Amino acid sequence: MLLIIIALLVNLFIETSASFSVVVPPDPVVAHVGSTVILPCRISPPENAEALEIRWYRQDQFSNPVLLYNHGKIQDTQDESYRNRTSLTPQSDQSGGLQDGDVSLRLEKLRVQDEDSFHCYVSGESSYSSEKVVLKITALGSTPVLVPQPLDDGRINISCRSSGWHPEPSITWTSDDGKVLHPGGSSHSRGEDRMFSIHSWMAVSQSDTQLVTCSLSIITGELKESRIDVQAIISSDLWKALFLIFLAFALLGLVGLILYKYREKLTGKKPADVAKEIAELRKHAVEITIDSENSHPDLKVSKDGKTMRDSPDYHHTGDGFPYELFAFGAQRFTSGRHYWEVELGRENTAPKHYWLIGVVKHGTFRLKDRSAFTPSSGYWFLCSDGPNGFHINTDPPVKLPLTPRPEQLGVLLDYDDGLLSFYNIKERKHLLTISSRFSGSVVPLFNPGVGDKSPLRILDCPKPAESAAEPSQHLMSNNSSEA
Ligand SMILES: *[C@@H]1O[C@H](CO)[C@@H](O)[C@H](O)[C@H]1NC(C)=O
Ligand SMILES: *[C@@H]1O[C@H](CO)[C@@H](O)[C@H](O)[C@H]1NC(C)=O
């Protein structure tokens, strides 16, 4: 009985005073990590909100609000994680703000953790209303890094990796004619920062397609993609087989030479391809020297800036590769193709077991955290870590079996196409290509590791001759002096 009377009284009271409701957009509001967003909310019919209580809070957090406005000002009562990031702001220039009943919330420096439902609660003396706005946070990850690895059956296994996504992106592989290809496998993981990392791979053969594109996209339609030329990789893998032909002919001497010339006529392109490939690489040869001022103090760098090794006084503490022993090239590249060769072993000594060779974005030197040496932070390299084998610094790193151990490594930086390729010069073999995207200026990166007998030495590349025939001559004479 008493309850009914109270209910009646309350009803009467509400009906006799002005009542309002709050209006919010029906669709989620989508915003990028790090950006500023306005969560719209207004009183309808419009009414001056200055004397009302305005409370923005997350689900089940009524008493720990994101923002509380009361008694004409913003109160201190606030969820700590929103301090200094919130304000009441008009949702547009046309809006009259609080006086016009616009109680929209401005939220700055968005984090993934801000993805939630936000309640817009407005309470007056006799009436209150509440509605929720859904906020979705997106983060566009890194440009995918593509790594091709040859398979025994002649196909190549291309892996595509990228990190820093939110929400989980969808992966699409396409061929050059836009046909969708089906990946061999895909997986994702989520870091402590709640961002998604993606790894997908597929095996392709030469007859499948020329170009393969891996693209990652999120709900907003934004995407990042990388492309790789399958034909170029497969054909450079022919190197080794073709070189065997050269070797045989070199042993046969003059007869070989004649045969070779004859063969060149017969088969037309192939032997010339090899010569072309080498000539092509060395055509882009640049002289690299070490910027000794910026290199690690425990490195010994020769006067000519070409040879480096760990100082005998240096003792590596901690385990794992001594990443701190970085040396940087004095040359910077912002476009074009550049090629250099590095020697990793001297005659009569075993090839080095510890080294790291690649490129780094200028200005990103000296990161403390070793897990930070990733393409998205401006590092691209191949590393030989002794008994732990070889890896490239994709995120996470990819381990590679490389046999025999390279004694002489060729590095081709193709800035415009975003490719970094490694060649085993002695074996005449393309090892791998990292496909990425470079920005700013990029400098050569070296690290001689610790404890090897041999130093790491930047070679002076033999200049290729002008005509197509001469480089192959050069190749043969190189080879016969070795035999
Ligand atoms: C908010 O800003 C004040 C004054 O600028 C500062 O003292 C305080 O540490 C900041 N609080 C947070 C959580 O950032
Ligand atoms: C291709 O490489 C990925 C690693 O990037 C590996 O997980 C997968 O098993 C490989 N596929 C084949 C067919 O070797």
Short mmCIF file of C-alpha atoms and ligand atoms in Angstrom, two decimals:
data_model
loop_
_atom_site.label_atom_id
_atom_site.label_comp_id
_atom_site.label_asym_id
_atom_site.label_seq_id
_atom_site.Cartn_x
_atom_site.Cartn_y
_atom_site.Cartn_z
CA MET A 1 0.00 0.00 0.00
CA LEU A 2 2.72 2.42 1.04
CA LEU A 3 4.73 1.50 -2.08
CA ILE A 4 1.80 2.29 -4.35
CA ILE A 5 1.37 5.70 -2.77
CA ILE A 6 5.07 6.48 -3.23
CA ALA A 7 4.93 5.32 -6.82
CA LEU A 8 1.94 7.52 -7.50
CA LEU A 9 3.64 10.50 -5.91
CA VAL A 10 6.78 9.96 -7.96
CA ASN A 11 4.71 9.65 -11.11
CA LEU A 12 2.87 12.85 -10.38
CA PHE A 13 6.11 14.66 -9.67
CA ILE A 14 7.73 13.59 -12.94
CA GLU A 15 4.69 14.41 -15.01
CA THR A 16 4.43 17.91 -13.61
CA SER A 17 8.07 18.82 -14.33
CA ALA A 18 9.82 19.08 -17.71
CA SER A 19 11.31 15.77 -18.79
CA PHE A 20 14.04 15.17 -21.35
CA SER A 21 15.95 12.34 -22.92
CA VAL A 22 19.47 12.07 -24.31
CA VAL A 23 20.17 11.26 -27.94
CA VAL A 24 23.30 9.45 -29.17
CA PRO A 25 24.28 8.06 -32.58
CA PRO A 26 22.97 4.53 -33.21
CA ASP A 27 26.22 3.32 -34.84
CA PRO A 28 29.56 2.74 -33.15
CA VAL A 29 32.07 5.57 -33.29
CA VAL A 30 35.34 4.34 -34.84
CA ALA A 31 38.70 6.02 -34.15
CA HIS A 32 42.41 5.31 -34.46
CA VAL A 33 44.76 4.59 -31.58
CA GLY A 34 46.43 7.85 -30.53
CA SER A 35 43.78 10.09 -32.05
CA THR A 36 41.11 12.27 -30.45
CA VAL A 37 37.42 11.42 -30.71
CA ILE A 38 34.14 13.09 -29.80
CA LEU A 39 31.39 10.86 -28.48
CA PRO A 40 28.22 12.77 -29.39
CA CYS A 41 25.38 13.13 -26.92
CA ARG A 42 22.70 15.83 -26.65
CA ILE A 43 19.61 16.55 -24.65
CA SER A 44 16.26 16.45 -26.45
CA PRO A 45 14.35 18.69 -26.47
CA PRO A 46 17.33 21.05 -26.15
CA GLU A 47 17.74 22.49 -22.71
CA ASN A 48 20.53 24.35 -20.96
CA ALA A 49 22.63 21.63 -19.34
CA GLU A 50 24.80 23.89 -17.19
CA ALA A 51 22.77 23.19 -14.06
CA LEU A 52 22.47 19.44 -14.66
CA GLU A 53 24.64 16.52 -13.65
CA ILE A 54 26.49 15.06 -16.64
CA ARG A 55 28.14 11.74 -16.06
CA TRP A 56 30.01 9.77 -18.70
CA TYR A 57 30.85 6.29 -17.46
CA ARG A 58 31.83 2.90 -18.78
CA GLN A 59 29.71 -0.22 -18.34
CA ASP A 60 29.33 -1.02 -14.59
CA GLN A 61 31.54 1.93 -13.61
CA PHE A 62 28.88 4.45 -12.58
CA SER A 63 30.77 5.58 -9.48
CA ASN A 64 34.13 5.63 -11.25
CA PRO A 65 33.21 7.88 -14.15
CA VAL A 66 35.21 8.87 -17.20
CA LEU A 67 34.00 12.42 -16.61
CA LEU A 68 31.67 13.96 -14.04
CA TYR A 69 30.18 17.46 -14.38
CA ASN A 70 28.12 18.71 -11.45
CA HIS A 71 27.34 21.97 -9.64
CA GLY A 72 28.48 23.90 -12.70
CA LYS A 73 31.95 22.38 -13.02
CA ILE A 74 33.91 19.27 -13.82
CA GLN A 75 34.54 17.26 -10.67
CA ASP A 76 37.72 15.53 -9.57
CA THR A 77 35.99 12.16 -9.23
CA GLN A 78 37.40 10.31 -12.22
CA ASP A 79 38.78 7.00 -13.36
CA GLU A 80 42.54 7.53 -13.11
CA SER A 81 43.19 6.23 -16.63
CA TYR A 82 41.14 9.11 -18.05
CA ARG A 83 42.81 11.93 -16.16
CA ASN A 84 43.86 14.81 -18.45
CA ARG A 85 42.30 13.08 -21.47
CA THR A 86 38.66 14.16 -21.29
CA SER A 87 36.55 17.27 -21.64
CA LEU A 88 33.03 18.30 -22.56
CA THR A 89 33.09 19.71 -26.03
CA PRO A 90 30.54 20.82 -28.63
CA GLN A 91 30.08 18.07 -31.22
CA SER A 92 30.24 20.57 -34.09
CA ASP A 93 30.76 24.26 -34.84
CA GLN A 94 27.01 24.70 -35.20
CA SER A 95 26.37 23.38 -31.74
CA GLY A 96 25.73 25.83 -28.93
CA GLY A 97 27.55 23.64 -26.40
CA LEU A 98 26.29 23.01 -22.88
CA GLN A 99 23.79 25.88 -23.00
CA ASP A 100 22.17 24.18 -25.95
CA GLY A 101 22.13 20.75 -24.33
CA ASP A 102 25.20 19.40 -26.12
CA VAL A 103 26.99 17.21 -23.57
CA SER A 104 29.38 15.41 -25.96
CA LEU A 105 32.58 13.92 -24.56
CA ARG A 106 35.98 14.58 -26.06
CA LEU A 107 38.49 11.81 -25.48
CA GLU A 108 42.16 12.29 -26.37
CA LYS A 109 45.18 10.00 -26.85
CA LEU A 110 43.05 6.94 -27.52
CA ARG A 111 44.33 3.54 -26.47
CA VAL A 112 43.16 0.09 -27.51
CA GLN A 113 41.84 -0.32 -23.95
CA ASP A 114 39.36 2.50 -24.57
CA GLU A 115 37.24 0.24 -26.75
CA ASP A 116 34.02 0.00 -24.74
CA SER A 117 30.46 1.25 -24.30
CA PHE A 118 30.27 4.74 -22.87
CA HIS A 119 27.11 5.80 -21.06
CA CYS A 120 25.98 9.37 -21.41
CA TYR A 121 23.94 10.00 -18.28
CA VAL A 122 22.24 13.34 -17.63
CA SER A 123 20.27 14.00 -14.50
CA GLY A 124 18.18 17.02 -13.50
CA GLU A 125 16.10 17.72 -10.43
CA SER A 126 13.19 15.65 -11.60
CA SER A 127 14.30 13.63 -14.55
CA TYR A 128 17.24 11.67 -15.85
CA SER A 129 18.12 9.88 -19.06
CA SER A 130 20.95 7.66 -20.18
CA GLU A 131 22.09 6.16 -23.49
CA LYS A 132 25.27 4.41 -24.55
CA VAL A 133 27.74 5.11 -27.32
CA VAL A 134 29.92 2.28 -28.57
CA LEU A 135 33.54 3.22 -29.23
CA LYS A 136 35.66 1.00 -31.50
CA ILE A 137 39.42 1.51 -31.64
CA THR A 138 41.43 0.69 -34.75
CA ALA A 139 45.15 0.51 -35.32
CA LEU A 140 46.73 0.16 -38.74
CA GLY A 141 49.67 -2.23 -38.46
CA SER A 142 53.05 -2.26 -40.14
CA THR A 143 53.54 -2.74 -43.87
CA PRO A 144 53.70 -6.52 -44.31
CA VAL A 145 57.16 -8.04 -44.68
CA LEU A 146 57.36 -10.80 -47.29
CA VAL A 147 60.05 -13.45 -47.09
CA PRO A 148 60.43 -16.07 -49.82
CA GLN A 149 62.12 -19.36 -49.02
CA PRO A 150 62.88 -21.93 -51.70
CA LEU A 151 61.26 -25.34 -51.24
CA ASP A 152 62.79 -28.63 -52.41
CA ASP A 153 60.11 -29.09 -55.07
CA GLY A 154 61.10 -25.86 -56.83
CA ARG A 155 58.27 -23.79 -55.45
CA ILE A 156 58.80 -20.94 -53.04
CA ASN A 157 57.22 -20.55 -49.68
CA ILE A 158 56.32 -16.91 -49.19
CA SER A 159 55.60 -15.78 -45.68
CA CYS A 160 53.84 -12.54 -44.87
CA ARG A 161 54.13 -10.94 -41.44
CA SER A 162 52.82 -7.78 -39.91
CA SER A 163 52.13 -6.49 -36.42
CA GLY A 164 50.40 -3.65 -34.60
CA TRP A 165 46.81 -4.27 -35.76
CA HIS A 166 43.47 -3.69 -34.09
CA PRO A 167 41.06 -5.34 -34.49
CA GLU A 168 42.36 -8.53 -36.08
CA PRO A 169 42.89 -7.74 -39.78
CA SER A 170 41.76 -9.95 -42.63
CA ILE A 171 44.41 -11.33 -44.96
CA THR A 172 44.08 -11.55 -48.70
CA TRP A 173 46.62 -13.03 -51.10
CA THR A 174 46.17 -12.09 -54.74
CA SER A 175 47.94 -12.85 -58.00
CA ASP A 176 48.89 -10.23 -60.58
CA ASP A 177 45.53 -10.59 -62.38
CA GLY A 178 43.72 -9.89 -59.13
CA LYS A 179 42.71 -13.50 -58.54
CA VAL A 180 42.40 -14.43 -54.87
CA LEU A 181 44.90 -17.10 -53.81
CA HIS A 182 44.40 -19.42 -50.89
CA PRO A 183 47.11 -19.29 -48.24
CA GLY A 184 48.75 -22.47 -46.99
CA GLY A 185 48.19 -21.29 -43.46
CA SER A 186 47.56 -18.21 -41.35
CA SER A 187 47.81 -17.47 -37.68
CA HIS A 188 47.56 -14.51 -35.38
CA SER A 189 48.78 -13.68 -31.92
CA ARG A 190 47.97 -10.93 -29.49
CA GLY A 191 50.63 -9.06 -27.56
CA GLU A 192 50.46 -7.57 -24.09
CA ASP A 193 49.54 -4.28 -25.72
CA ARG A 194 46.45 -6.12 -27.08
CA MET A 195 47.56 -5.53 -30.68
CA PHE A 196 47.35 -8.32 -33.21
CA SER A 197 50.30 -9.80 -35.13
CA ILE A 198 49.62 -11.80 -38.26
CA HIS A 199 51.58 -14.51 -40.01
CA SER A 200 50.41 -16.12 -43.23
CA TRP A 201 52.23 -18.20 -45.80
CA MET A 202 51.67 -19.81 -49.17
CA ALA A 203 53.71 -21.91 -51.56
CA VAL A 204 53.72 -20.74 -55.17
CA SER A 205 55.29 -22.13 -58.30
CA GLN A 206 56.61 -20.25 -61.28
CA SER A 207 53.63 -21.20 -63.43
CA ASP A 208 51.14 -19.86 -60.89
CA THR A 209 51.75 -16.18 -61.17
CA GLN A 210 54.30 -13.44 -61.66
CA LEU A 211 53.46 -11.22 -58.72
CA VAL A 212 52.02 -12.14 -55.37
CA THR A 213 50.41 -9.56 -53.12
CA CYS A 214 49.70 -9.98 -49.44
CA SER A 215 47.29 -7.39 -48.11
CA LEU A 216 45.90 -6.87 -44.65
CA SER A 217 42.82 -4.81 -44.00
CA ILE A 218 40.50 -3.79 -41.19
CA ILE A 219 36.79 -2.92 -40.98
CA THR A 220 37.35 0.70 -41.96
CA GLY A 221 38.63 -0.46 -45.33
CA GLU A 222 42.14 0.76 -44.61
CA LEU A 223 44.84 -1.65 -45.71
CA LYS A 224 48.56 -2.27 -45.94
CA GLU A 225 50.05 -4.48 -48.61
CA SER A 226 53.32 -5.76 -50.03
CA ARG A 227 54.08 -7.38 -53.35
CA ILE A 228 56.78 -9.75 -54.47
CA ASP A 229 58.00 -10.80 -57.91
CA VAL A 230 58.00 -14.60 -57.90
CA GLN A 231 59.56 -14.92 -61.34
CA ALA A 232 62.55 -12.80 -60.39
CA ILE A 233 63.24 -14.91 -57.33
CA ILE A 234 62.86 -18.25 -59.05
CA SER A 235 65.00 -17.21 -61.97
CA SER A 236 67.78 -15.96 -59.72
CA ASP A 237 67.71 -19.37 -58.05
CA LEU A 238 68.71 -20.83 -61.41
CA TRP A 239 72.04 -19.21 -60.73
CA LYS A 240 73.51 -22.16 -59.01
CA ALA A 241 72.59 -24.72 -61.67
CA LEU A 242 73.85 -22.50 -64.43
CA PHE A 243 77.06 -21.87 -62.63
CA LEU A 244 77.79 -25.58 -62.59
CA ILE A 245 77.80 -25.46 -66.37
CA PHE A 246 80.36 -22.68 -66.21
CA LEU A 247 82.48 -24.66 -63.79
CA ALA A 248 82.53 -27.69 -66.09
CA PHE A 249 83.55 -25.58 -69.04
CA ALA A 250 86.25 -23.81 -67.09
CA LEU A 251 87.83 -27.16 -66.24
CA LEU A 252 87.80 -28.15 -69.87
CA GLY A 253 89.77 -25.03 -70.64
CA LEU A 254 89.86 -23.92 -74.22
CA VAL A 255 87.52 -26.62 -75.40
CA GLY A 256 85.18 -25.48 -72.75
CA LEU A 257 85.41 -21.95 -73.92
CA ILE A 258 84.58 -22.92 -77.48
CA LEU A 259 81.81 -25.17 -76.33
CA TYR A 260 80.53 -22.44 -74.15
CA LYS A 261 80.44 -19.99 -76.98
CA TYR A 262 78.73 -22.57 -79.10
CA ARG A 263 76.32 -23.30 -76.30
CA GLU A 264 75.56 -19.67 -75.92
CA LYS A 265 74.47 -19.69 -79.54
CA LEU A 266 72.49 -22.87 -79.02
CA THR A 267 70.64 -22.05 -75.87
CA GLY A 268 70.52 -18.37 -76.51
CA LYS A 269 69.59 -16.69 -73.31
CA LYS A 270 70.63 -18.81 -70.39
CA PRO A 271 74.38 -18.39 -69.88
CA ALA A 272 73.96 -14.74 -70.74
CA ASP A 273 71.34 -14.52 -68.00
CA VAL A 274 73.89 -15.47 -65.39
CA ALA A 275 76.39 -12.96 -66.68
CA LYS A 276 73.65 -10.40 -66.85
CA GLU A 277 72.56 -11.07 -63.32
CA ILE A 278 76.07 -10.58 -61.92
CA ALA A 279 76.73 -7.61 -64.10
CA GLU A 280 73.36 -6.24 -63.12
CA LEU A 281 74.17 -6.49 -59.43
CA ARG A 282 77.62 -5.00 -59.71
CA LYS A 283 76.38 -2.24 -61.95
CA HIS A 284 74.80 -0.88 -58.81
CA ALA A 285 77.97 -1.26 -56.76
CA VAL A 286 78.59 1.59 -54.35
CA GLU A 287 81.58 2.25 -52.18
CA ILE A 288 80.67 1.79 -48.55
CA THR A 289 82.75 2.96 -45.62
CA ILE A 290 82.07 2.80 -41.91
CA ASP A 291 80.96 5.88 -40.07
CA SER A 292 83.39 5.22 -37.20
CA GLU A 293 82.13 8.15 -35.14
CA ASN A 294 78.70 6.61 -34.77
CA SER A 295 79.85 3.04 -34.39
CA HIS A 296 80.13 1.23 -31.09
CA PRO A 297 83.30 2.19 -29.11
CA ASP A 298 84.19 -1.49 -28.63
CA LEU A 299 84.58 -2.00 -32.37
CA LYS A 300 87.94 -1.73 -34.04
CA VAL A 301 87.51 -0.10 -37.43
CA SER A 302 90.42 0.14 -39.85
CA LYS A 303 91.67 3.55 -41.04
CA ASP A 304 90.15 3.07 -44.50
CA GLY A 305 86.78 2.36 -42.85
CA LYS A 306 86.48 -1.04 -44.55
CA THR A 307 87.38 -3.64 -41.92
CA MET A 308 85.88 -4.06 -38.50
CA ARG A 309 86.02 -6.50 -35.62
CA ASP A 310 85.29 -6.72 -31.90
CA SER A 311 87.98 -5.24 -29.69
CA PRO A 312 89.95 -7.91 -27.74
CA ASP A 313 89.08 -6.03 -24.53
CA TYR A 314 85.40 -6.30 -25.17
CA HIS A 315 83.51 -8.94 -23.22
CA HIS A 316 79.98 -9.58 -24.19
CA THR A 317 77.75 -9.92 -21.15
CA GLY A 318 74.35 -11.51 -21.22
CA ASP A 319 73.30 -14.11 -23.70
CA GLY A 320 72.33 -13.94 -27.31
CA PHE A 321 73.80 -12.01 -30.17
CA PRO A 322 75.77 -8.84 -29.20
CA TYR A 323 73.39 -6.45 -30.97
CA GLU A 324 75.08 -3.45 -29.35
CA LEU A 325 78.15 -3.84 -31.60
CA PHE A 326 76.54 -2.02 -34.50
CA ALA A 327 78.51 -0.21 -37.17
CA PHE A 328 76.81 2.06 -39.68
CA GLY A 329 77.74 2.93 -43.23
CA ALA A 330 78.61 6.56 -43.88
CA GLN A 331 76.48 6.52 -47.04
CA ARG A 332 72.76 7.25 -47.00
CA PHE A 333 70.25 6.13 -49.62
CA THR A 334 66.84 7.58 -50.34
CA SER A 335 66.11 5.99 -53.72
CA GLY A 336 67.48 3.70 -56.40
CA ARG A 337 69.44 0.44 -56.27
CA HIS A 338 72.69 0.00 -54.36
CA TYR A 339 74.88 -3.03 -54.09
CA TRP A 340 77.81 -3.94 -51.86
CA GLU A 341 79.77 -7.04 -50.95
CA VAL A 342 81.07 -8.15 -47.60
CA GLU A 343 83.79 -10.69 -46.85
CA LEU A 344 83.14 -12.98 -43.91
CA GLY A 345 86.21 -15.18 -43.97
CA ARG A 346 89.84 -15.03 -44.98
CA GLU A 347 91.83 -17.66 -46.73
CA ASN A 348 92.77 -20.56 -44.46
CA THR A 349 90.41 -19.46 -41.72
CA ALA A 350 86.89 -20.68 -41.13
CA PRO A 351 84.14 -18.30 -42.20
CA LYS A 352 82.79 -16.10 -39.45
CA HIS A 353 80.05 -17.56 -37.26
CA TYR A 354 78.77 -14.29 -35.90
CA TRP A 355 77.70 -11.39 -38.09
CA LEU A 356 74.78 -9.21 -38.92
CA ILE A 357 74.34 -7.42 -42.23
CA GLY A 358 71.54 -5.27 -43.51
CA VAL A 359 70.25 -1.72 -43.53
CA VAL A 360 68.78 0.63 -40.96
CA LYS A 361 66.70 3.76 -41.20
CA HIS A 362 68.92 6.74 -40.48
CA GLY A 363 68.28 8.18 -37.04
CA THR A 364 66.98 4.95 -35.49
CA PHE A 365 70.39 3.99 -34.13
CA ARG A 366 70.78 2.56 -30.66
CA LEU A 367 67.61 0.95 -29.54
CA LYS A 368 68.08 -0.64 -26.14
CA ASP A 369 65.42 -3.31 -26.36
CA ARG A 370 66.59 -6.14 -28.62
CA SER A 371 63.06 -7.17 -29.54
CA ALA A 372 62.74 -3.69 -31.06
CA PHE A 373 65.05 -4.48 -33.99
CA THR A 374 62.20 -5.09 -36.42
CA PRO A 375 61.34 -3.73 -39.86
CA SER A 376 58.61 -1.59 -38.34
CA SER A 377 61.23 0.18 -36.23
CA GLY A 378 63.54 0.65 -39.22
CA TYR A 379 65.85 -2.38 -39.15
CA TRP A 380 66.20 -4.97 -41.90
CA PHE A 381 68.92 -7.57 -41.61
CA LEU A 382 70.20 -11.11 -41.93
CA CYS A 383 72.01 -12.37 -38.83
CA SER A 384 74.32 -15.32 -38.28
CA ASP A 385 74.14 -16.16 -34.59
CA GLY A 386 76.68 -18.99 -34.25
CA PRO A 387 75.09 -22.28 -33.17
CA ASN A 388 71.65 -20.66 -33.22
CA GLY A 389 71.85 -20.46 -36.99
CA PHE A 390 70.67 -17.74 -39.33
CA HIS A 391 67.64 -15.53 -38.98
CA ILE A 392 66.10 -12.47 -40.48
CA ASN A 393 64.60 -9.90 -38.16
CA THR A 394 60.97 -10.11 -39.13
CA ASP A 395 58.56 -9.92 -36.22
CA PRO A 396 58.81 -12.67 -35.02
CA PRO A 397 62.19 -13.60 -36.58
CA VAL A 398 62.38 -16.24 -39.31
CA LYS A 399 65.12 -18.85 -38.99
CA LEU A 400 66.79 -20.04 -42.17
CA PRO A 401 69.08 -22.90 -42.96
CA LEU A 402 71.92 -21.52 -45.13
CA THR A 403 74.44 -24.06 -46.30
CA PRO A 404 77.23 -23.67 -46.99
CA ARG A 405 77.99 -20.84 -44.59
CA PRO A 406 78.49 -17.70 -46.73
CA GLU A 407 82.06 -16.49 -47.08
CA GLN A 408 81.19 -13.54 -49.22
CA LEU A 409 77.83 -11.90 -49.08
CA GLY A 410 76.30 -9.58 -51.69
CA VAL A 411 73.65 -7.11 -50.55
CA LEU A 412 71.29 -5.41 -52.97
CA LEU A 413 69.15 -2.60 -51.64
CA ASP A 414 66.32 -1.74 -54.00
CA TYR A 415 64.89 1.26 -52.23
CA ASP A 416 62.08 2.10 -54.63
CA ASP A 417 60.70 -1.45 -54.79
CA GLY A 418 61.25 -1.98 -51.07
CA LEU A 419 63.50 -5.02 -51.50
CA LEU A 420 66.62 -6.10 -49.66
CA SER A 421 68.30 -9.15 -51.25
CA PHE A 422 71.21 -11.25 -50.09
CA TYR A 423 73.48 -13.29 -52.34
CA ASN A 424 76.11 -15.89 -51.63
CA ILE A 425 78.77 -14.64 -54.05
CA LYS A 426 81.05 -17.67 -53.95
CA GLU A 427 78.15 -20.02 -54.58
CA ARG A 428 76.55 -17.65 -57.10
CA LYS A 429 73.28 -18.07 -55.27
CA HIS A 430 70.43 -15.81 -54.35
CA LEU A 431 69.74 -16.46 -50.68
CA LEU A 432 66.67 -14.48 -49.85
CA THR A 433 64.84 -11.24 -50.37
CA ILE A 434 63.05 -9.25 -47.74
CA SER A 435 60.21 -7.23 -49.17
CA SER A 436 59.26 -4.19 -47.15
CA ARG A 437 58.86 -0.47 -47.58
CA PHE A 438 61.64 2.00 -46.86
CA SER A 439 61.12 5.57 -45.81
CA GLY A 440 63.53 8.38 -45.05
CA SER A 441 67.20 7.69 -45.63
CA VAL A 442 68.58 4.21 -45.18
CA VAL A 443 72.19 3.35 -44.29
CA PRO A 444 74.12 0.04 -44.46
CA LEU A 445 74.23 -1.84 -41.16
CA PHE A 446 76.98 -4.18 -39.95
CA ASN A 447 77.84 -6.07 -36.80
CA PRO A 448 80.90 -8.37 -36.63
CA GLY A 449 79.70 -10.19 -33.50
CA VAL A 450 82.22 -11.40 -30.91
CA GLY A 451 84.89 -14.06 -30.83
CA ASP A 452 85.48 -14.83 -34.53
CA LYS A 453 89.04 -15.09 -35.89
CA SER A 454 88.20 -13.30 -39.11
CA PRO A 455 87.14 -9.68 -39.27
CA LEU A 456 84.23 -8.42 -41.32
CA ARG A 457 85.42 -6.58 -44.40
CA ILE A 458 83.62 -4.48 -46.98
CA LEU A 459 84.97 -5.37 -50.40
CA ASP A 460 85.72 -3.19 -53.37
CA CYS A 461 83.42 -4.58 -56.02
CA PRO A 462 85.02 -5.33 -59.36
CA LYS A 463 83.49 -2.94 -61.86
CA PRO A 464 81.55 -4.83 -64.50
CA ALA A 465 82.68 -4.36 -68.08
CA GLU A 466 80.39 -2.60 -70.51
CA SER A 467 79.64 -5.46 -72.90
CA ALA A 468 77.60 -8.48 -71.88
CA ALA A 469 80.31 -10.98 -72.84
CA GLU A 470 83.04 -9.71 -70.58
CA PRO A 471 81.50 -10.22 -67.18
CA SER A 472 81.09 -13.91 -67.93
CA GLN A 473 84.75 -14.05 -68.90
CA HIS A 474 85.50 -12.48 -65.62
CA LEU A 475 83.42 -15.05 -63.82
CA MET A 476 85.32 -17.89 -65.49
CA SER A 477 88.72 -16.51 -64.71
CA ASN A 478 87.71 -15.97 -61.12
CA ASN A 479 86.66 -19.51 -60.96
CA SER A 480 89.67 -21.09 -62.62
CA SER A 481 92.03 -19.31 -60.26
CA GLU A 482 90.10 -20.96 -57.44
CA ALA A 483 90.20 -24.41 -59.00
C1 LIG B 1 47.53 15.54 -15.31
O1 LIG B 1 48.04 16.85 -15.46
C2 LIG B 1 48.59 17.39 -14.26
C3 LIG B 1 48.95 18.84 -14.49
O2 LIG B 1 49.42 19.05 -15.81
C4 LIG B 1 49.79 16.54 -13.85
O3 LIG B 1 50.36 17.04 -12.66
C5 LIG B 1 49.31 15.10 -13.62
O4 LIG B 1 50.43 14.27 -13.34
C6 LIG B 1 48.59 14.56 -14.85
N1 LIG B 1 48.01 13.27 -14.53
C7 LIG B 1 48.12 12.21 -15.33
C8 LIG B 1 47.47 10.96 -14.83
O5 LIG B 1 48.66 12.26 -16.42
C1 LIG B 2 56.31 -22.05 -45.09
O1 LIG B 2 56.92 -21.23 -44.09
C2 LIG B 2 56.19 -21.14 -42.88
C3 LIG B 2 56.96 -20.25 -41.96
O2 LIG B 2 57.07 -18.98 -42.50
C4 LIG B 2 56.02 -22.52 -42.26
O3 LIG B 2 55.24 -22.41 -41.10
C5 LIG B 2 55.33 -23.44 -43.26
O4 LIG B 2 55.27 -24.73 -42.74
C6 LIG B 2 56.14 -23.47 -44.56
N1 LIG B 2 55.43 -24.26 -45.55
C7 LIG B 2 56.01 -25.22 -46.27
C8 LIG B 2 55.16 -25.93 -47.26
O5 LIG B 2 57.19 -25.49 -46.13
#
